[in-house]
Amino acid sequence: MDTTRIKQARAAVVTAPLNTPFRIATGQHDQLENVFLQIEADNGIFGYGEAAVATHITGETIEQTLANLQQVAGQLAGRSIDDYTTLINEFRPCFAANHAGLAAFEMALLDLVSRSRGIPFGRLFSPAPGCNPRPCFTSDITIVIGSLEEAESATRHYADQGFNAFKIKIGKDHELDLQRVLMVKRIAPDSSLILDANMGFDAAGMLKFLKQLEGYGIRPMLLEQPVPKGDWDGLTAITRALEGSGMLVCADESVGSLAAAEQAIKLQAVNAINIKFMKSGILESVQIAELACRNNIRLMLGAMMESSLAITAAAHFAAALGCFEVIDLDTTFFINGPLSQSPYLDQSGRFDLSTPTSGIGVELQLP
């Protein structure tokens, strides 16, 4: 088999408007402003990757990410893509404090590899331990931090589109948070609820909030990152307090690497982990998923403010590994324009990858 080599690569910042600010407890996105990488092979095929930078969460910056991707892009010409794992590991140190950049590099390379081989992106991954491929699944939809009126309007809109799982951002104003959760439940009474505090509580405050909800007969299916990421004692206390309730306590900001996942499992701090490409890159996300499955930790697959490119790549990943109980790949619903369009996603949040084409399946035009 002939060796496929990289002809050239380039990185650029791409922006797109949002239909509403994406607000969480620690900050907000007012537009999509991500760094994209395009790699061209000597066979004329292109691969695309995306770095969704969330400075208010990870501390990374657009400037840092663009510089790192441009540096790596300038060194790729002539390199073989046949042993892509070795190539990724060679350049991994360039992204030591920039996992979003690493994710973009991995994504573009894997997209190029899968397109060149004529196979779907997901075929590059194997099912997680004890799991089978799952080509069809449905995402939740996020109700961002905002007023009661905004929560009502968004819930009605997405319920009308067919969503039946709502992830409610909380942690900024606890009394308003309570009213917003009650509002969502009132409008969509049969829907599943996820609460994402984005580190906005301490353990005692979170348990008090859940007790208030219980008084209204509301028990979320999952509680995501209730306390600051360094507060392992707080996470552990909440997990112990909710043992037997059926509610999952999920680490997000606390687990951004395989080492952090190992610590969470060793401490028995949570019973679920949210994996995101932008936190740990793609190949390390595989390792985290495999570790979690071996230790009976439930899994959620999430995203930063990602366009249809990264969201569709993550959907391929979820379908191939088959281990994600909660899917939170909804950010395209907040984007206006072509970057909102995934070929495998309908308006109700349902992904269908039963007959995928080669690669990720999303084309881009870089400026």
Short mmCIF file of C-alpha atoms in Angstrom, two decimals:
data_model
loop_
_atom_site.label_atom_id
_atom_site.label_comp_id
_atom_site.label_asym_id
_atom_site.label_seq_id
_atom_site.Cartn_x
_atom_site.Cartn_y
_atom_site.Cartn_z
CA MET A 1 0.00 0.00 0.00
CA ASP A 2 1.35 3.42 -0.97
CA THR A 3 2.22 5.77 1.84
CA THR A 4 -0.02 8.84 2.17
CA ARG A 5 1.89 11.97 3.08
CA ILE A 6 0.89 15.43 4.18
CA LYS A 7 1.28 18.10 1.53
CA GLN A 8 0.52 21.15 3.66
CA ALA A 9 -1.49 22.39 6.64
CA ARG A 10 -2.80 25.69 7.88
CA ALA A 11 -4.73 27.07 10.84
CA ALA A 12 -7.15 29.99 11.02
CA VAL A 13 -9.68 31.56 13.38
CA VAL A 14 -13.31 31.23 12.30
CA THR A 15 -16.20 33.10 13.89
CA ALA A 16 -19.96 32.65 13.75
CA PRO A 17 -22.83 34.43 15.50
CA LEU A 18 -24.82 32.80 18.30
CA ASN A 19 -28.59 33.10 18.53
CA THR A 20 -28.25 33.79 22.27
CA PRO A 21 -25.29 34.29 24.64
CA PHE A 22 -24.19 30.95 26.09
CA ARG A 23 -23.99 31.79 29.81
CA ILE A 24 -22.71 29.56 32.59
CA ALA A 25 -21.78 30.28 36.21
CA THR A 26 -18.17 31.16 35.38
CA GLY A 27 -18.60 33.20 32.18
CA GLN A 28 -20.18 33.24 28.75
CA HIS A 29 -19.67 32.97 24.99
CA ASP A 30 -21.11 35.82 22.90
CA GLN A 31 -20.06 34.28 19.60
CA LEU A 32 -18.35 31.19 18.31
CA GLU A 33 -14.66 32.02 17.86
CA ASN A 34 -12.68 28.84 17.35
CA VAL A 35 -9.42 27.84 15.72
CA PHE A 36 -9.67 25.42 12.80
CA LEU A 37 -6.91 23.30 11.26
CA GLN A 38 -6.90 22.04 7.68
CA ILE A 39 -4.47 19.32 6.60
CA GLU A 40 -4.08 18.42 2.93
CA ALA A 41 -2.57 15.11 1.82
CA ASP A 42 -0.67 14.41 -1.38
CA ASN A 43 -3.74 12.48 -2.59
CA GLY A 44 -5.75 15.72 -2.72
CA ILE A 45 -7.86 14.84 0.33
CA PHE A 46 -8.37 17.29 3.21
CA GLY A 47 -8.91 16.69 6.92
CA TYR A 48 -10.36 19.23 9.32
CA GLY A 49 -10.06 19.84 13.06
CA GLU A 50 -11.47 22.35 15.52
CA ALA A 51 -10.26 23.86 18.77
CA ALA A 52 -13.10 25.32 20.85
CA VAL A 53 -11.38 27.64 23.29
CA ALA A 54 -13.17 28.36 26.57
CA THR A 55 -10.86 30.77 28.38
CA HIS A 56 -13.25 31.16 31.34
CA ILE A 57 -13.10 27.39 31.93
CA THR A 58 -9.64 26.17 30.92
CA GLY A 59 -7.56 29.36 30.83
CA GLU A 60 -6.52 28.71 27.22
CA THR A 61 -6.62 31.54 24.71
CA ILE A 62 -7.37 31.90 21.01
CA GLU A 63 -3.94 33.46 20.44
CA GLN A 64 -2.09 30.63 22.18
CA THR A 65 -4.10 27.97 20.35
CA LEU A 66 -3.63 29.56 16.94
CA ALA A 67 0.11 29.95 17.50
CA ASN A 68 0.50 26.32 18.58
CA LEU A 69 -1.48 24.99 15.63
CA GLN A 70 0.41 27.23 13.18
CA GLN A 71 3.71 26.02 14.60
CA VAL A 72 2.73 22.37 14.18
CA ALA A 73 1.18 22.99 10.76
CA GLY A 74 4.50 24.33 9.53
CA GLN A 75 6.23 21.06 10.42
CA LEU A 76 3.83 18.55 8.87
CA ALA A 77 4.75 18.68 5.17
CA GLY A 78 6.11 15.35 3.98
CA ARG A 79 5.06 13.41 7.06
CA SER A 80 3.31 10.06 6.61
CA ILE A 81 -0.18 9.70 8.08
CA ASP A 82 -0.08 5.88 8.11
CA ASP A 83 1.06 5.65 11.74
CA TYR A 84 -1.06 8.52 12.99
CA THR A 85 -0.73 7.60 16.68
CA THR A 86 3.04 8.02 16.57
CA LEU A 87 2.65 11.35 14.77
CA ILE A 88 0.18 12.60 17.38
CA ASN A 89 2.45 11.55 20.23
CA GLU A 90 5.41 13.28 18.60
CA PHE A 91 3.62 16.63 18.53
CA ARG A 92 1.72 16.23 21.82
CA PRO A 93 4.34 18.25 23.80
CA CYS A 94 3.53 21.28 21.62
CA PHE A 95 0.10 21.32 23.25
CA ALA A 96 1.14 20.72 26.87
CA ALA A 97 -1.13 23.45 28.25
CA ASN A 98 -3.47 23.61 25.27
CA HIS A 99 -5.65 20.54 25.01
CA ALA A 100 -8.14 22.29 22.72
CA GLY A 101 -5.29 22.73 20.24
CA LEU A 102 -4.33 19.08 20.67
CA ALA A 103 -7.94 18.06 19.97
CA ALA A 104 -7.94 20.10 16.74
CA PHE A 105 -4.67 18.51 15.59
CA GLU A 106 -5.88 14.99 16.39
CA MET A 107 -9.28 15.64 14.80
CA ALA A 108 -7.84 16.97 11.55
CA LEU A 109 -5.34 14.13 11.27
CA LEU A 110 -7.91 11.44 12.04
CA ASP A 111 -10.38 13.03 9.63
CA LEU A 112 -7.68 12.95 6.94
CA VAL A 113 -6.78 9.34 7.73
CA SER A 114 -10.38 8.12 7.67
CA ARG A 115 -11.20 10.04 4.47
CA SER A 116 -8.07 8.67 2.80
CA ARG A 117 -9.04 5.13 3.79
CA GLY A 118 -12.65 5.67 2.70
CA ILE A 119 -14.04 4.83 6.14
CA PRO A 120 -16.13 6.80 8.67
CA PHE A 121 -14.27 8.68 11.40
CA GLY A 122 -15.74 6.36 14.03
CA ARG A 123 -14.17 3.28 12.46
CA LEU A 124 -10.83 4.39 13.88
CA PHE A 125 -12.13 3.58 17.39
CA SER A 126 -13.11 0.31 19.06
CA PRO A 127 -15.99 -0.25 21.50
CA ALA A 128 -15.18 0.45 25.14
CA PRO A 129 -14.87 -2.57 27.48
CA GLY A 130 -18.23 -4.31 27.83
CA CYS A 131 -19.90 -2.05 25.26
CA ASN A 132 -21.19 -2.32 21.71
CA PRO A 133 -21.42 0.33 18.97
CA ARG A 134 -24.50 2.53 19.30
CA PRO A 135 -25.22 4.39 16.07
CA CYS A 136 -28.37 6.23 17.22
CA PHE A 137 -28.76 8.37 20.34
CA THR A 138 -30.21 11.70 21.45
CA SER A 139 -28.59 14.74 23.02
CA ASP A 140 -29.98 16.84 25.80
CA ILE A 141 -30.44 20.60 25.28
CA THR A 142 -28.98 23.29 27.53
CA ILE A 143 -30.96 26.01 29.28
CA VAL A 144 -28.31 28.65 29.88
CA ILE A 145 -28.00 31.04 32.81
CA GLY A 146 -30.51 33.85 32.40
CA SER A 147 -33.84 35.25 33.47
CA LEU A 148 -36.95 33.24 34.28
CA GLU A 149 -38.53 34.54 31.08
CA GLU A 150 -35.56 33.38 29.01
CA ALA A 151 -35.74 29.93 30.59
CA GLU A 152 -39.44 29.70 29.84
CA SER A 153 -39.04 30.78 26.22
CA ALA A 154 -36.11 28.43 25.55
CA THR A 155 -37.80 25.45 27.21
CA ARG A 156 -40.99 25.90 25.19
CA HIS A 157 -38.99 26.31 21.99
CA TYR A 158 -36.92 23.16 22.47
CA ALA A 159 -39.78 21.09 23.86
CA ASP A 160 -41.74 21.95 20.71
CA GLN A 161 -38.78 20.68 18.66
CA GLY A 162 -38.97 17.32 20.43
CA PHE A 163 -36.26 17.51 23.10
CA ASN A 164 -37.02 15.46 26.21
CA ALA A 165 -33.85 15.99 28.26
CA PHE A 166 -32.93 19.44 29.58
CA LYS A 167 -29.58 20.42 31.06
CA ILE A 168 -30.06 23.49 33.22
CA LYS A 169 -27.10 25.72 33.99
CA ILE A 170 -27.12 26.86 37.62
CA GLY A 171 -24.69 28.32 40.15
CA LYS A 172 -24.96 32.09 39.69
CA ASP A 173 -28.10 33.07 41.64
CA HIS A 174 -29.34 30.13 43.68
CA GLU A 175 -32.84 31.45 44.30
CA LEU A 176 -33.33 32.27 40.63
CA ASP A 177 -31.80 28.89 39.78
CA LEU A 178 -34.51 27.20 41.81
CA GLN A 179 -37.25 29.08 39.99
CA ARG A 180 -35.71 28.29 36.61
CA VAL A 181 -35.57 24.56 37.38
CA LEU A 182 -39.19 24.61 38.51
CA MET A 183 -40.12 26.45 35.33
CA VAL A 184 -38.47 23.86 33.09
CA LYS A 185 -40.13 21.02 34.95
CA ARG A 186 -43.52 22.72 34.73
CA ILE A 187 -43.26 23.20 30.96
CA ALA A 188 -41.71 19.78 30.23
CA PRO A 189 -42.96 17.59 33.10
CA ASP A 190 -41.99 14.27 31.51
CA SER A 191 -38.46 15.31 30.57
CA SER A 192 -35.23 14.23 32.24
CA LEU A 193 -33.35 16.97 34.07
CA ILE A 194 -29.61 17.50 34.40
CA LEU A 195 -28.21 20.24 36.63
CA ASP A 196 -24.83 21.72 35.69
CA ALA A 197 -23.48 24.00 38.38
CA ASN A 198 -20.11 24.70 36.70
CA MET A 199 -18.46 24.88 40.15
CA GLY A 200 -21.01 27.38 41.47
CA PHE A 201 -21.74 25.80 44.88
CA ASP A 202 -20.01 24.35 47.90
CA ALA A 203 -21.07 20.90 49.11
CA ALA A 204 -23.46 22.12 51.81
CA GLY A 205 -25.10 24.65 49.49
CA MET A 206 -25.56 22.05 46.76
CA LEU A 207 -27.17 19.54 49.08
CA LYS A 208 -29.46 22.27 50.42
CA PHE A 209 -30.48 23.17 46.87
CA LEU A 210 -31.25 19.53 46.04
CA LYS A 211 -33.31 19.27 49.25
CA GLN A 212 -35.37 22.25 48.10
CA LEU A 213 -36.00 20.58 44.76
CA GLU A 214 -36.97 17.37 46.50
CA GLY A 215 -39.65 19.32 48.32
CA TYR A 216 -41.21 19.98 44.90
CA GLY A 217 -40.90 16.35 43.89
CA ILE A 218 -37.95 16.97 41.55
CA ARG A 219 -34.92 14.71 41.43
CA PRO A 220 -32.43 15.36 38.59
CA MET A 221 -30.97 12.35 36.85
CA LEU A 222 -27.47 13.84 36.97
CA LEU A 223 -25.63 16.58 38.85
CA GLU A 224 -22.61 17.95 37.02
CA GLN A 225 -19.60 19.58 38.68
CA PRO A 226 -21.34 21.15 41.71
CA VAL A 227 -18.14 22.40 43.41
CA PRO A 228 -14.78 23.92 42.35
CA LYS A 229 -12.54 21.50 40.51
CA GLY A 230 -9.97 21.25 43.30
CA ASP A 231 -12.59 20.40 45.93
CA TRP A 232 -12.36 16.60 45.94
CA ASP A 233 -13.68 16.48 49.50
CA GLY A 234 -16.78 18.41 48.44
CA LEU A 235 -17.42 16.12 45.48
CA THR A 236 -16.96 13.07 47.66
CA ALA A 237 -19.31 14.39 50.33
CA ILE A 238 -22.07 15.04 47.78
CA THR A 239 -21.60 11.63 46.20
CA ARG A 240 -21.83 9.93 49.62
CA ALA A 241 -24.89 11.96 50.59
CA LEU A 242 -26.71 10.97 47.38
CA GLU A 243 -25.75 7.31 47.49
CA GLY A 244 -28.78 5.17 46.75
CA SER A 245 -30.79 8.09 45.33
CA GLY A 246 -30.26 7.08 41.73
CA MET A 247 -28.78 10.50 40.94
CA LEU A 248 -25.40 10.54 39.21
CA VAL A 249 -22.72 12.94 40.47
CA CYS A 250 -20.56 13.79 37.48
CA ALA A 251 -17.09 15.37 37.33
CA ASP A 252 -16.50 17.80 34.48
CA GLU A 253 -13.96 20.53 35.22
CA SER A 254 -12.39 18.22 37.83
CA VAL A 255 -11.45 15.62 35.21
CA GLY A 256 -9.53 17.06 32.28
CA SER A 257 -6.97 14.28 31.91
CA LEU A 258 -6.39 10.57 32.43
CA ALA A 259 -4.45 11.35 35.62
CA ALA A 260 -7.40 13.33 37.02
CA ALA A 261 -9.78 10.51 36.10
CA GLU A 262 -7.55 8.07 37.95
CA GLN A 263 -7.61 10.34 41.01
CA ALA A 264 -11.41 10.70 40.90
CA ILE A 265 -11.81 6.93 40.76
CA LYS A 266 -9.25 6.30 43.49
CA LEU A 267 -11.01 8.76 45.80
CA GLN A 268 -14.45 7.43 44.82
CA ALA A 269 -15.35 11.11 44.49
CA VAL A 270 -17.98 10.67 41.75
CA ASN A 271 -19.92 7.96 39.99
CA ALA A 272 -19.84 9.62 36.55
CA ILE A 273 -17.35 11.51 34.39
CA ASN A 274 -17.97 13.98 31.57
CA ILE A 275 -15.50 13.44 28.73
CA LYS A 276 -14.79 16.30 26.32
CA PHE A 277 -12.30 16.37 23.47
CA MET A 278 -11.37 19.94 24.35
CA LYS A 279 -10.33 18.98 27.87
CA SER A 280 -8.14 15.97 27.14
CA GLY A 281 -7.76 15.54 23.40
CA ILE A 282 -9.19 12.59 21.51
CA LEU A 283 -6.79 9.70 22.14
CA GLU A 284 -6.67 10.45 25.87
CA SER A 285 -10.48 10.58 25.87
CA VAL A 286 -10.41 6.96 24.70
CA GLN A 287 -8.19 6.05 27.64
CA ILE A 288 -10.47 7.86 30.11
CA ALA A 289 -13.53 6.07 28.72
CA GLU A 290 -11.84 2.68 28.94
CA LEU A 291 -10.67 3.38 32.50
CA ALA A 292 -14.16 4.46 33.56
CA CYS A 293 -15.81 1.39 32.04
CA ARG A 294 -13.38 -0.94 33.80
CA ASN A 295 -14.28 0.74 37.12
CA ASN A 296 -18.06 0.92 36.65
CA ILE A 297 -18.05 4.70 36.33
CA ARG A 298 -20.85 6.04 34.13
CA LEU A 299 -20.01 8.33 31.27
CA MET A 300 -21.29 11.55 29.76
CA LEU A 301 -19.96 13.02 26.50
CA GLY A 302 -19.95 16.80 26.38
CA ALA A 303 -18.56 19.75 24.45
CA MET A 304 -17.41 23.33 24.75
CA MET A 305 -18.87 25.88 22.28
CA GLU A 306 -18.21 23.66 19.26
CA SER A 307 -19.42 23.88 15.69
CA SER A 308 -20.87 21.04 13.66
CA LEU A 309 -17.34 19.81 12.85
CA ALA A 310 -16.27 18.93 16.39
CA ILE A 311 -19.81 17.97 17.44
CA THR A 312 -20.08 15.50 14.55
CA ALA A 313 -16.63 14.09 15.35
CA ALA A 314 -17.76 13.54 18.94
CA ALA A 315 -20.95 11.87 17.71
CA HIS A 316 -18.87 9.40 15.65
CA PHE A 317 -16.82 8.79 18.81
CA ALA A 318 -19.91 8.13 20.92
CA ALA A 319 -21.37 5.77 18.34
CA ALA A 320 -18.14 3.78 18.06
CA LEU A 321 -17.35 3.43 21.77
CA GLY A 322 -20.97 2.82 22.76
CA CYS A 323 -20.38 3.64 26.42
CA PHE A 324 -21.97 7.05 26.93
CA GLU A 325 -25.13 7.09 29.01
CA VAL A 326 -25.65 10.85 28.72
CA ILE A 327 -25.04 12.76 25.48
CA ASP A 328 -24.55 16.53 25.73
CA LEU A 329 -23.70 17.53 22.16
CA ASP A 330 -26.09 20.42 21.66
CA THR A 331 -23.99 23.50 20.93
CA THR A 332 -24.87 23.61 17.23
CA PHE A 333 -28.39 24.64 18.29
CA PHE A 334 -26.92 27.92 19.61
CA ILE A 335 -25.04 28.78 16.40
CA ASN A 336 -26.35 30.62 13.36
CA GLY A 337 -25.17 29.81 9.84
CA PRO A 338 -23.45 26.89 8.10
CA LEU A 339 -21.38 25.89 11.14
CA SER A 340 -24.60 24.78 12.84
CA GLN A 341 -25.34 22.00 10.35
CA SER A 342 -24.38 18.40 11.15
CA PRO A 343 -25.39 15.77 8.57
CA TYR A 344 -26.36 13.23 11.23
CA LEU A 345 -28.39 15.44 13.62
CA ASP A 346 -32.08 16.36 13.48
CA GLN A 347 -33.92 19.23 15.17
CA SER A 348 -34.90 17.10 18.18
CA GLY A 349 -31.26 16.36 19.07
CA ARG A 350 -31.24 12.83 17.64
CA PHE A 351 -28.05 11.60 15.98
CA ASP A 352 -28.23 8.79 13.43
CA LEU A 353 -24.86 7.42 12.33
CA SER A 354 -26.18 4.11 11.00
CA THR A 355 -24.95 4.90 7.45
CA PRO A 356 -22.07 7.38 7.79
CA THR A 357 -19.89 8.55 4.92
CA SER A 358 -16.09 8.65 5.09
CA GLY A 359 -14.35 10.95 7.55
CA ILE A 360 -16.24 13.22 9.90
CA GLY A 361 -18.58 14.30 7.12
CA VAL A 362 -18.37 18.07 7.55
CA GLU A 363 -16.68 20.31 4.97
CA LEU A 364 -15.15 23.69 5.79
CA GLN A 365 -13.91 26.76 3.97
CA LEU A 366 -11.10 28.40 5.92
CA PRO A 367 -10.54 32.14 5.42
#
